[in-house]
Coordinates of C-alpha atoms and ligand atoms in Angstrom, one line a residue:
M22 CA 7.0 1.5 5.2
C23 CA 10.7 1.0 5.2
G24 CA 13.6 3.5 6.4
I25 CA 16.7 4.1 4.8
V26 CA 19.5 6.3 6.4
G27 CA 23.1 6.2 5.7
Y28 CA 26.4 8.3 6.6
I29 CA 30.0 9.0 5.5
G30 CA 32.1 11.8 7.2
K31 CA 34.3 12.4 10.1
K32 CA 32.0 11.8 13.0
N33 CA 31.0 8.8 14.3
S34 CA 28.3 7.3 12.1
L35 CA 26.8 4.9 15.1
P36 CA 24.8 7.6 16.7
I37 CA 23.9 9.3 13.7
L38 CA 22.2 6.1 12.2
L39 CA 20.4 5.2 15.0
E40 CA 19.0 9.0 15.6
G41 CA 18.1 8.7 11.9
L42 CA 16.0 5.3 12.5
K43 CA 14.3 6.8 15.2
R44 CA 13.2 9.7 13.1
L45 CA 11.9 7.5 10.8
E46 CA 9.5 5.3 12.9
Y47 CA 7.0 6.8 12.5
R48 CA 6.4 4.9 9.0
G49 CA 5.7 1.7 10.4
Y50 CA 8.4 -1.0 10.4
D51 CA 9.0 -4.3 12.3
S52 CA 12.7 -5.6 12.2
A53 CA 15.8 -2.8 12.4
G54 CA 19.2 -3.1 11.4
I55 CA 23.2 -1.2 10.9
A56 CA 26.1 -2.3 9.2
L57 CA 29.6 -0.3 9.5
V58 CA 32.6 -0.7 8.0
R59 CA 35.4 -0.4 10.4
D60 CA 39.0 -1.8 9.9
Q61 CA 38.2 -3.4 6.7
R62 CA 35.6 -5.5 8.4
L63 CA 32.2 -5.5 7.8
I64 CA 30.0 -5.0 11.7
I65 CA 26.4 -5.7 11.1
H66 CA 23.6 -5.8 13.6
K67 CA 19.9 -6.1 13.2
K68 CA 16.6 -7.7 15.2
A69 CA 13.2 -7.6 14.6
G70 CA 11.2 -5.6 17.0
K71 CA 11.9 -1.9 17.5
V72 CA 14.8 0.4 17.3
S73 CA 15.1 0.6 20.9
D74 CA 15.5 -3.1 21.0
L75 CA 18.4 -2.7 18.3
I76 CA 19.9 0.2 20.2
S77 CA 19.6 -2.4 23.6
M78 CA 21.5 -5.3 21.4
I79 CA 24.2 -3.4 19.9
G80 CA 24.9 -2.1 23.8
N81 CA 27.3 0.6 24.8
N82 CA 30.3 -1.2 23.4
G83 CA 32.1 1.8 21.9
L84 CA 31.7 0.9 18.6
S85 CA 32.7 3.6 16.1
S86 CA 32.7 3.7 12.2
E87 CA 32.7 6.6 9.5
L88 CA 30.8 4.5 7.4
G89 CA 27.7 3.0 7.9
I90 CA 24.0 2.4 6.8
G91 CA 20.6 1.9 8.8
H92 CA 17.7 0.3 7.5
T93 CA 14.1 -0.3 9.2
R94 CA 11.8 -3.0 7.5
W95 CA 8.8 -3.5 6.8
A96 CA 8.5 -7.3 5.7
T97 CA 7.4 -7.7 2.2
H98 CA 9.2 -11.0 1.3
G99 CA 9.8 -13.2 4.4
E100 CA 8.7 -13.0 7.8
P101 CA 10.0 -10.0 10.1
N102 CA 12.4 -11.7 12.1
D103 CA 16.0 -11.4 13.1
L104 CA 17.2 -13.2 10.0
N105 CA 15.4 -11.4 7.2
A106 CA 16.2 -7.5 8.7
H107 CA 18.6 -6.0 6.8
P108 CA 21.7 -4.7 6.0
H109 CA 22.0 -8.0 3.6
W110 CA 25.4 -9.3 2.8
D111 CA 26.9 -11.3 0.0
C112 CA 28.7 -14.6 0.4
K113 CA 32.3 -13.0 1.5
K114 CA 30.4 -10.0 3.7
E115 CA 32.2 -7.6 2.0
I116 CA 29.1 -5.9 0.9
A117 CA 26.5 -4.6 2.6
I118 CA 22.9 -3.1 1.4
I119 CA 19.8 -2.0 2.7
H120 CA 16.6 -1.6 0.0
N121 CA 13.4 -0.5 0.5
G122 CA 10.7 -1.8 -2.4
I123 CA 10.3 -4.9 -4.0
I124 CA 12.1 -6.7 -6.6
E125 CA 10.2 -8.4 -8.8
N126 CA 12.3 -10.8 -10.7
Y127 CA 14.1 -11.8 -7.5
A128 CA 12.9 -15.6 -8.0
T129 CA 14.5 -15.5 -11.7
L130 CA 17.5 -13.8 -10.0
K131 CA 18.1 -16.1 -7.3
K132 CA 18.0 -19.6 -9.1
K133 CA 20.9 -18.1 -11.3
L134 CA 23.0 -17.0 -8.1
Q135 CA 22.5 -20.0 -6.6
Q136 CA 23.6 -22.4 -9.8
D137 CA 26.5 -20.1 -10.2
G138 CA 27.2 -20.8 -6.6
H139 CA 26.1 -18.2 -4.3
T140 CA 24.7 -18.7 -0.8
I141 CA 21.2 -17.4 -0.1
R142 CA 20.6 -17.3 3.4
T143 CA 17.0 -15.2 4.1
A144 CA 13.7 -15.4 2.2
T145 CA 14.0 -11.9 1.3
D146 CA 14.0 -10.3 -2.3
T147 CA 17.1 -8.2 -1.3
E148 CA 19.6 -10.4 -0.3
V149 CA 19.6 -11.5 -3.7
L150 CA 20.7 -8.2 -5.2
V151 CA 24.0 -7.9 -3.1
H152 CA 25.0 -11.3 -4.3
L153 CA 24.2 -9.8 -7.8
I154 CA 26.1 -6.9 -7.2
E155 CA 29.5 -9.2 -5.3
E156 CA 28.7 -11.0 -9.4
M157 CA 29.1 -8.1 -10.7
Y158 CA 32.2 -6.3 -8.4
K159 CA 34.1 -9.7 -10.0
R160 CA 33.7 -8.1 -13.2
S161 CA 34.3 -4.8 -12.7
N162 CA 36.6 -4.3 -9.2
D163 CA 34.6 -0.9 -8.9
L164 CA 31.8 -0.6 -6.4
F165 CA 29.8 2.4 -8.4
T166 CA 30.0 0.3 -11.5
A167 CA 29.1 -3.1 -10.0
V168 CA 25.9 -1.5 -8.3
R169 CA 25.1 0.2 -11.5
L170 CA 25.3 -2.9 -13.6
A171 CA 23.7 -5.2 -10.8
L172 CA 20.2 -3.1 -11.2
L173 CA 20.2 -3.3 -14.8
E174 CA 18.9 -6.6 -14.6
V175 CA 16.6 -5.8 -11.9
E176 CA 12.8 -5.4 -12.2
G177 CA 10.5 -3.8 -9.6
A178 CA 11.3 -0.7 -7.3
Y179 CA 14.1 0.1 -5.5
G180 CA 16.1 2.8 -3.1
I181 CA 19.1 1.1 -2.1
L182 CA 22.0 2.0 0.1
V183 CA 25.7 -0.3 -0.7
I184 CA 28.9 0.0 1.3
S185 CA 31.9 -2.0 0.8
T186 CA 35.0 -3.0 2.9
K187 CA 37.0 -2.7 -0.2
E188 CA 35.9 0.8 -0.7
P189 CA 35.1 2.4 2.7
D190 CA 35.5 5.9 1.2
K191 CA 32.1 5.2 -0.7
L192 CA 28.3 5.2 -0.2
I193 CA 26.3 4.3 -2.8
A194 CA 22.9 5.3 -3.4
A195 CA 20.3 4.1 -6.1
R196 CA 16.7 4.6 -6.6
K197 CA 13.8 3.6 -8.9
G198 CA 10.2 4.0 -7.6
S199 CA 11.2 4.3 -3.7
P200 CA 12.5 7.8 -2.3
L201 CA 16.1 8.8 -1.8
V202 CA 17.4 12.4 -0.7
I203 CA 21.2 12.8 -0.3
G204 CA 21.6 15.6 2.9
V205 CA 24.8 17.7 1.6
G206 CA 27.0 18.4 5.2
E207 CA 30.3 20.2 5.6
H208 CA 32.9 17.1 5.1
E209 CA 30.1 14.6 5.6
N210 CA 27.6 13.6 3.5
L211 CA 24.0 11.9 4.7
V212 CA 21.1 9.3 2.6
A213 CA 18.2 8.9 3.9
S214 CA 14.6 7.6 2.4
D215 CA 13.1 10.6 4.1
A216 CA 14.8 14.0 4.8
A217 CA 13.1 13.4 8.4
A218 CA 16.2 11.2 9.1
L219 CA 18.6 13.7 8.0
I220 CA 17.3 17.7 8.6
H221 CA 18.9 17.7 11.9
H222 CA 22.0 17.8 10.3
T223 CA 21.4 19.7 6.8
R224 CA 18.8 21.3 5.3
Q225 CA 20.9 21.2 2.0
V226 CA 19.6 18.3 0.2
V227 CA 20.2 16.5 -3.3
Y228 CA 16.8 14.4 -4.5
L229 CA 17.7 11.5 -6.3
E230 CA 15.5 10.5 -9.4
D231 CA 14.1 7.6 -10.6
G232 CA 16.7 5.5 -12.3
E233 CA 19.7 7.8 -11.0
V234 CA 22.9 6.3 -8.9
A235 CA 25.1 8.0 -7.0
C236 CA 28.4 7.9 -5.7
I237 CA 29.1 9.4 -2.1
T238 CA 32.0 9.8 -0.3
A239 CA 32.4 12.6 2.9
N240 CA 33.3 15.4 0.6
S241 CA 31.5 14.8 -2.5
F242 CA 28.7 13.1 -5.0
V243 CA 28.9 12.4 -8.4
T244 CA 25.3 10.9 -10.0
K245 CA 25.0 8.6 -13.2
T246 CA 21.8 6.8 -15.0
T247 CA 22.1 3.3 -14.7
H248 CA 23.3 3.5 -18.5
D249 CA 26.4 5.5 -17.3
E250 CA 25.5 8.7 -18.6
E251 CA 27.0 11.8 -15.7
I252 CA 24.0 13.6 -14.2
I253 CA 24.4 17.4 -12.6
K254 CA 22.0 17.6 -9.5
Q255 CA 21.1 21.0 -8.0
V256 CA 21.3 21.4 -4.1
E257 CA 18.2 22.4 -2.2
E258 CA 17.2 23.6 0.8
I259 CA 14.5 22.0 2.9
T260 CA 12.0 25.0 4.2
I261 CA 9.5 22.9 6.2
D262 CA 9.7 21.4 9.5
L263 CA 9.9 17.7 10.7
E264 CA 6.4 17.2 11.3
Q265 CA 5.6 17.9 7.8
I266 CA 7.8 15.8 6.4
E267 CA 6.5 12.8 8.3
K268 CA 3.6 13.3 7.1
G269 CA 5.4 14.1 3.1
G270 CA 3.8 17.9 3.6
Y271 CA 0.6 16.6 3.7
E272 CA -2.1 17.8 6.5
H273 CA -2.8 14.7 8.0
F274 CA -1.5 11.0 7.4
M275 CA -5.6 10.4 6.0
L276 CA -4.7 12.6 3.1
K277 CA -1.3 11.4 2.4
E278 CA -2.2 7.8 2.4
I279 CA -5.3 9.2 0.3
H280 CA -2.7 10.3 -2.0
E281 CA -0.5 7.1 -1.8
Q282 CA -3.4 4.8 -3.7
P283 CA -2.0 5.1 -7.4
Q284 CA 1.4 3.9 -5.8
S285 CA -0.3 1.4 -3.3
I286 CA -2.3 -0.2 -6.3
C287 CA 0.6 -0.8 -8.3
N288 CA 2.2 -2.6 -5.5
A289 CA -1.0 -4.4 -4.8
L290 CA -0.4 -5.4 -8.9
R291 CA 2.7 -5.6 -9.6
G292 CA 4.6 -8.6 -10.8
R293 CA 1.4 -10.3 -10.0
L294 CA -1.0 -8.7 -12.8
L295 CA -0.1 -10.5 -16.7
V296 CA -2.0 -8.5 -18.8
N297 CA -0.9 -10.1 -22.0
E298 CA -2.4 -13.4 -20.8
G299 CA -5.6 -11.6 -19.0
T300 CA -5.1 -13.2 -15.9
A301 CA -2.9 -13.2 -12.6
K302 CA -0.2 -14.9 -10.8
L303 CA -0.4 -15.3 -7.3
G304 CA 2.9 -17.4 -5.6
G305 CA 1.5 -16.9 -2.0
L306 CA -2.0 -19.1 -3.3
E307 CA 0.7 -21.5 -5.3
S308 CA 0.1 -24.5 -2.7
V309 CA -3.6 -24.3 -2.3
K310 CA -4.9 -23.9 -6.3
D311 CA -6.2 -27.5 -6.2
K312 CA -8.2 -26.6 -3.2
L313 CA -9.2 -23.2 -5.0
L314 CA -9.5 -24.8 -8.2
N315 CA -12.7 -27.7 -6.8
T316 CA -14.2 -25.9 -4.2
D317 CA -17.5 -25.1 -5.0
R318 CA -18.3 -22.4 -2.6
I319 CA -16.1 -19.5 -1.0
I320 CA -16.5 -17.4 2.0
L321 CA -15.3 -13.9 2.6
T322 CA -14.9 -13.0 6.4
A323 CA -14.0 -9.4 7.9
C324 CA -14.8 -6.7 9.7
G325 CA -15.1 -2.8 8.9
T326 CA -14.0 -1.2 5.9
S327 CA -12.1 -4.9 5.3
W328 CA -15.9 -6.3 5.6
H329 CA -16.5 -3.8 2.4
A330 CA -13.8 -5.1 0.3
A331 CA -15.4 -8.6 0.3
L332 CA -18.9 -7.4 -0.3
V333 CA -16.8 -5.8 -3.4
G334 CA -15.4 -9.3 -3.4
K335 CA -18.4 -10.9 -3.7
Y336 CA -19.9 -9.3 -6.7
M337 CA -16.8 -9.7 -8.7
L338 CA -16.2 -13.6 -7.8
E339 CA -19.7 -14.4 -8.4
Q340 CA -20.2 -13.0 -11.8
L341 CA -16.9 -13.7 -13.1
V342 CA -16.0 -17.0 -11.6
R343 CA -19.4 -18.2 -11.2
I344 CA -19.0 -19.8 -8.0
P345 CA -20.9 -19.1 -4.7
V346 CA -19.4 -16.4 -2.5
E347 CA -20.6 -15.8 1.2
V348 CA -19.6 -13.0 3.1
D349 CA -19.8 -12.7 6.9
Y350 CA -19.6 -10.3 9.6
A351 CA -16.3 -11.8 11.3
S352 CA -17.9 -11.3 14.5
E353 CA -21.4 -12.9 13.6
F354 CA -19.4 -15.4 11.7
R355 CA -17.7 -16.9 14.8
Y356 CA -21.2 -17.2 17.4
R357 CA -23.4 -18.6 14.8
N358 CA -21.8 -21.9 14.8
P359 CA -21.8 -21.6 10.9
V360 CA -22.0 -24.5 8.3
I361 CA -18.6 -25.4 7.6
R362 CA -17.6 -27.9 5.1
P363 CA -13.8 -29.0 4.5
S364 CA -14.2 -28.1 0.8
D365 CA -15.0 -24.6 1.8
V366 CA -12.6 -21.5 0.9
M367 CA -12.6 -18.8 2.9
F368 CA -10.5 -15.7 2.8
V369 CA -10.2 -13.5 5.5
I370 CA -9.7 -10.0 4.7
S371 CA -7.7 -7.5 7.2
Q372 CA -5.1 -4.5 7.2
S373 CA -3.7 -5.1 10.3
G374 CA -3.6 -8.9 10.3
E375 CA -4.7 -8.4 14.1
T376 CA -8.2 -7.9 14.4
A377 CA -9.9 -10.1 17.6
D378 CA -13.0 -11.0 15.5
T379 CA -11.4 -11.7 12.2
L380 CA -8.5 -13.9 14.0
A381 CA -11.7 -15.8 15.6
A382 CA -13.5 -16.4 12.4
L383 CA -10.4 -17.7 11.1
R384 CA -9.9 -20.5 13.7
E385 CA -13.6 -21.5 13.9
A386 CA -13.5 -22.4 10.4
K387 CA -10.0 -24.1 10.3
S388 CA -11.2 -26.0 12.9
K389 CA -13.9 -27.4 10.7
D390 CA -11.3 -28.1 8.5
A391 CA -11.8 -25.6 5.7
T392 CA -8.9 -24.2 3.6
V393 CA -8.3 -20.1 5.3
L394 CA -6.6 -17.9 2.9
G395 CA -5.5 -13.9 4.1
I396 CA -5.6 -11.1 2.4
V397 CA -3.5 -9.2 4.6
N398 CA -0.8 -6.3 4.7
V399 CA 0.7 -6.4 7.8
V400 CA 3.4 -9.1 7.1
G401 CA 4.1 -11.5 9.7
S402 CA 0.9 -10.3 11.6
T403 CA -1.3 -13.2 13.7
I404 CA -3.7 -13.8 10.7
A405 CA -0.9 -14.0 8.3
R406 CA 0.7 -16.8 10.3
E407 CA -2.3 -18.8 11.0
T408 CA -3.9 -18.4 7.9
D409 CA -2.8 -22.0 5.2
A410 CA -1.7 -19.1 2.7
G411 CA -2.6 -15.4 1.1
V412 CA -1.4 -12.6 -0.7
Y413 CA -0.4 -9.7 0.7
I414 CA -1.9 -6.5 -0.6
H415 CA 1.9 -4.6 -0.1
A416 CA -0.2 -1.3 0.8
G417 CA 3.0 -0.4 3.1
P418 CA 2.0 1.4 7.0
E419 CA -1.2 2.8 7.6
I420 CA -1.1 5.0 10.0
G421 CA -4.6 7.4 10.2
V422 CA -7.4 5.0 11.6
A423 CA -10.0 5.5 8.9
S424 CA -8.9 2.9 6.3
T425 CA -8.2 4.5 2.8
K426 CA -5.5 2.5 1.1
A427 CA -5.7 -0.8 2.5
F428 CA -9.6 -0.7 1.3
T429 CA -8.4 0.1 -2.4
S430 CA -5.7 -2.8 -2.4
Q431 CA -8.0 -5.3 -0.8
I432 CA -10.1 -4.9 -3.5
A433 CA -6.9 -4.8 -6.5
V434 CA -6.3 -8.4 -5.0
L435 CA -9.6 -9.6 -4.6
S436 CA -9.7 -8.8 -8.3
L437 CA -5.9 -10.9 -9.3
V438 CA -7.6 -13.4 -7.3
T439 CA -11.0 -13.0 -9.4
L440 CA -9.1 -13.0 -12.5
F441 CA -7.0 -16.3 -11.6
L442 CA -9.7 -18.2 -10.5
G443 CA -11.8 -16.9 -13.4
R444 CA -9.4 -17.8 -16.1
Q445 CA -9.0 -21.4 -14.0
R446 CA -12.6 -21.6 -14.8
G447 CA -14.2 -20.6 -18.1
L448 CA -13.1 -16.8 -18.4
S449 CA -12.0 -16.3 -21.9
K450 CA -9.1 -15.4 -22.5
E451 CA -10.4 -12.1 -24.5
Q452 CA -12.6 -11.1 -21.7
G453 CA -9.4 -11.5 -18.9
C454 CA -7.1 -9.4 -21.3
L455 CA -9.9 -6.5 -21.4
L456 CA -10.4 -7.0 -17.7
A457 CA -6.1 -6.6 -16.6
K458 CA -5.6 -3.9 -19.2
D459 CA -8.1 -1.8 -17.4
L460 CA -6.8 -2.6 -13.8
S461 CA -3.2 -1.8 -15.2
L462 CA -4.8 1.6 -15.7
M463 CA -6.2 2.3 -12.4
S464 CA -3.4 4.4 -11.2
E465 CA -3.3 6.6 -13.5
K466 CA -7.2 6.8 -13.1
I467 CA -6.9 7.2 -9.1
Q468 CA -4.2 10.1 -10.4
R469 CA -6.9 12.1 -12.4
I470 CA -9.2 11.9 -9.7
L471 CA -6.6 13.4 -7.0
Q472 CA -6.5 16.1 -9.4
Q473 CA -10.0 17.2 -8.2
S474 CA -9.4 17.7 -4.8
D475 CA -10.2 21.4 -4.5
H476 CA -13.4 20.6 -6.3
I477 CA -14.0 18.2 -3.9
K478 CA -13.0 20.2 -1.0
A479 CA -15.7 23.0 -2.0
I480 CA -18.3 20.9 -1.8
A481 CA -17.4 19.7 1.2
E482 CA -17.3 23.3 2.5
E483 CA -21.5 23.2 1.2
F484 CA -22.1 20.0 3.4
K485 CA -19.6 20.6 6.4
H486 CA -22.8 21.5 8.8
V487 CA -25.3 18.6 7.9
Q488 CA -26.5 16.0 10.4
N489 CA -27.4 13.1 8.3
F490 CA -25.9 11.9 4.7
L491 CA -27.4 9.2 2.5
Y492 CA -25.0 6.7 0.2
L493 CA -26.6 5.4 -2.3
G494 CA -25.2 2.7 -5.2
R495 CA -25.8 -0.5 -6.9
G496 CA -24.0 -3.4 -7.9
C497 CA -20.7 -3.4 -7.0
N498 CA -21.4 0.3 -5.7
F499 CA -23.5 -0.7 -3.1
P500 CA -20.6 -1.5 -1.0
T501 CA -18.7 1.5 -2.4
A502 CA -21.9 3.4 -1.1
L503 CA -21.5 1.4 2.3
E504 CA -17.6 2.8 2.9
G505 CA -18.5 6.2 1.4
A506 CA -20.8 6.2 4.8
L507 CA -18.3 4.7 6.9
K508 CA -15.2 7.0 6.2
L509 CA -17.7 9.9 6.6
K510 CA -19.4 8.8 9.7
E511 CA -15.9 7.7 11.4
I512 CA -14.1 11.2 10.6
S513 CA -16.5 13.6 11.2
Y514 CA -19.3 12.1 13.5
I515 CA -22.2 12.9 10.7
H516 CA -24.5 10.5 10.7
A517 CA -24.2 8.7 7.5
E518 CA -26.0 5.3 5.8
G519 CA -25.0 3.6 3.0
Y520 CA -27.8 1.9 0.8
P521 CA -28.6 -0.2 -2.3
A522 CA -30.2 3.1 -4.4
A523 CA -33.3 0.3 -5.3
E524 CA -33.7 0.2 -1.7
M525 CA -34.6 3.8 -0.8
K526 CA -38.1 3.4 -1.3
H527 CA -38.6 1.3 1.3
G528 CA -37.3 3.4 4.1
P529 CA -34.4 6.0 3.9
I530 CA -37.1 8.0 1.1
A531 CA -38.6 9.4 4.6
L532 CA -35.8 11.5 5.7
I533 CA -35.6 13.1 2.4
D534 CA -35.9 16.9 3.1
E535 CA -33.9 20.3 1.5
N536 CA -31.4 19.5 4.2
M537 CA -30.9 15.7 2.9
P538 CA -27.5 15.2 1.2
V539 CA -27.7 12.2 -1.0
V540 CA -24.2 11.0 -2.8
F541 CA -24.9 8.8 -5.8
I542 CA -22.5 6.7 -7.3
V543 CA -23.8 6.7 -11.0
P544 CA -21.5 4.8 -13.1
Q545 CA -22.6 4.7 -16.7
D546 CA -23.0 1.1 -16.8
A547 CA -26.3 -1.5 -17.3
I548 CA -28.7 0.1 -14.9
Y549 CA -27.5 3.8 -14.7
E550 CA -30.6 4.7 -16.5
K551 CA -32.4 3.3 -12.6
I552 CA -30.1 4.8 -10.4
V553 CA -30.7 8.3 -12.5
S554 CA -35.0 7.6 -11.7
N555 CA -34.1 7.3 -8.0
M556 CA -32.0 10.5 -8.3
Q557 CA -35.2 11.9 -9.5
E558 CA -36.9 10.5 -6.7
V559 CA -34.6 12.9 -4.7
R560 CA -35.0 15.7 -6.6
A561 CA -38.8 15.7 -6.1
R562 CA -38.3 16.0 -2.5
R563 CA -35.6 18.5 -2.5
G564 CA -32.9 16.5 -1.2
K565 CA -29.4 17.9 -2.4
I566 CA -27.4 15.4 -5.0
I567 CA -24.0 14.5 -5.3
A568 CA -23.3 12.5 -7.7
V569 CA -19.9 10.4 -8.4
A570 CA -20.7 10.1 -12.5
N571 CA -18.3 9.2 -15.8
E572 CA -16.0 11.8 -16.8
D573 CA -17.9 11.9 -19.9
D574 CA -21.4 11.4 -18.9
N575 CA -23.5 14.7 -20.3
E576 CA -26.9 13.8 -18.5
I577 CA -25.9 13.9 -15.0
D578 CA -25.8 17.6 -14.5
H579 CA -29.3 17.8 -15.2
V580 CA -30.1 15.6 -12.2
S581 CA -27.7 16.8 -9.8
D582 CA -26.3 19.8 -7.7
H583 CA -22.5 18.7 -7.8
V584 CA -21.5 16.7 -9.6
I585 CA -17.4 14.8 -9.3
R586 CA -16.3 13.1 -12.5
V587 CA -14.6 9.9 -12.6
P588 CA -12.7 8.1 -15.2
R589 CA -14.6 5.2 -16.7
T590 CA -13.7 1.6 -15.5
Y591 CA -15.0 -2.0 -15.8
S592 CA -18.5 -2.1 -12.9
Y593 CA -16.3 -4.5 -11.4
F594 CA -13.2 -2.5 -10.5
G595 CA -15.7 0.8 -10.0
P596 CA -15.5 0.4 -6.2
I597 CA -11.8 1.2 -6.8
V598 CA -12.2 4.3 -8.5
N599 CA -15.6 5.6 -7.1
S600 CA -14.4 5.5 -3.1
I601 CA -11.4 7.9 -4.3
P602 CA -13.6 11.1 -4.1
L603 CA -15.8 9.8 -1.0
Q604 CA -12.7 9.9 0.9
L605 CA -11.3 13.0 -0.2
L606 CA -15.3 14.2 0.9
A607 CA -15.1 13.0 3.8
Y608 CA -11.8 13.7 5.0
Y609 CA -12.2 17.7 4.0
I610 CA -15.8 17.6 5.6
A611 CA -14.3 16.3 8.8
V612 CA -11.4 18.9 8.6
A613 CA -14.0 21.8 8.0
R614 CA -15.3 20.6 10.9
G615 CA -12.3 20.5 13.0
C616 CA -12.1 17.2 13.8
N617 CA -9.2 15.1 14.2
V618 CA -9.0 12.8 11.6
D619 CA -6.1 10.9 11.9
Q620 CA -7.3 9.9 15.6
P621 CA -10.9 9.6 15.2
R622 CA -12.9 9.7 18.6
N623 CA -13.7 6.2 20.0
L624 CA -11.9 4.4 17.2
A625 CA -8.8 2.2 17.3
K626 CA -6.6 1.2 14.4
S627 CA -6.2 -2.0 15.3
V628 CA -9.2 -4.0 17.2
T629 CA -7.8 -6.6 19.4
V630 CA -10.4 -7.0 21.5
E631 CA -14.0 -8.9 21.1
Ligands
G6P720 C1 -11.0 -0.9 12.9 C2 -10.5 0.1 12.4 C3 -11.1 -0.2 10.8 C4 -10.8 -1.1 10.2 C5 -11.6 -2.4 11.1 C6 -11.1 -3.7 10.5 O1 -12.3 -0.8 13.2 O2 -10.9 1.2 12.7 O3 -10.4 1.4 9.6 O4 -11.4 -1.4 8.9 O5 -11.0 -2.4 11.9 O6 -9.5 -3.8 10.8 P1 -8.5 -4.8 10.0 O7 -7.1 -4.2 10.5 O8 -9.1 -6.1 10.6 O9 -9.1 -4.7 8.5

């Protein structure tokens, strides 16, 4: 995720900014940059790559300034190159901005600003905002007011810092949906997206809330809402240490990422889900719309967790779009001389965008003239670049090796693709609206599940010593079962298998005795009764049952040893809510066994070899 740091005071800001950026590196980024105000000029250096590359580029040239901002970018709009790196500036190079988040209405704003004569050089959503501030500055002649007025026209999420050569004694900060904290020092103030960047200078902080804009000088700060009401903020003291800050106060990155899912799902859907029209708008697929609408077969290919998301995609696309879908392990696809026709559309799904097998499958399909599309997290990754078009999932960097938030975001994007294609191919507006409404509530549903962490932790304690686990589900939740089992084996080293529930009688039932816990994913849908029968079969053999069931299911306690409750949702989207408790269960079992959760043995986050 992008990182922000700003400084105003009597010291030279440059080393403070660069050190702050280094402390934000753990968040993942692809380019870095700084802007300083000196002698009524903006000095800007920015570069794709690491902070160390930026430092080498700046060199030891005695650059010094008492006001500056620094940024690490994790690309969302526009490739991760030097040009798109932050800071961005206005037409006269008087105002500079750094930004975390996504400006949803940037295309509309951009058009209007270009009509008004602004030259926009980059592909980012951020640059649009600095030109909007320039426009507002013409009206107000005051940077604080100009930023505030500009933000009133912005839809989306932001944490921003703005500086100007016209007002070299001010640093403006604003937040909506993307955190910012002011570090209060002696004759100096800092601002950062994350306390890790300022804790070495001060432990006195002020947390900005959504909708607040702050005007910060070396000795003071004033905070207002975007609607010009003044707010008195309390200074607090940070008591936690650096490592805790990096993990957002969580014990592990994996837990942090599990808890980020209400937000990452929002990021995947933001600006794309059209609830009132019951469809989705996917700018990234616009150029291949005709191909998509005319194809009579879709191929989904991926590895690992992403392959499980692909399986969910098959259920959704076949049922709602009525189009045949094939799902293939990328590693198998590349070597079996698959039948591919130029009319085929293939989606490759990858968190990292670098997985060697997935990349090879992509190239195989391309060489046979299929249209190849990406569903990728890391912007500018090889897969993102080599596909004909695609949709980013915007989950933010995933650091824990076991994938969590990327999985649910991949399914969210596949849901959007399904809605979009479904509505073009016969899905009624009425049904589209119901599905879209359900998706829009997903973040809140995930939040409710996360509140049950203690209950899930207690279940984990009971099962931490077992040798084997079975996960069973049907329909869309068969892939959920596979993913639940994969999470457990990846991080706890317990052998776990996922199966379609009805297949249990064809083999796994032989394993069931009092030592075998079985996780059933059992929402109250059309095949609920059938799964309950499978649960009875496990009970009859003294197996232990953990049920993931609906909040208002009053029957399930009779056939289960433990129940984890999840909100109701359309069955197609069930894997999003149902996988959250399975992630937590795996996590707490692994922690209870003393395993290295974030870096499990033998596994790699990005597998760039065959
Ligand atoms: C590795 C990771 C998994 C991931 C898989 C595919 O095995 O450990 O978490 O699901 O690669 O990675 P991708 O980046 O292509 O989604």
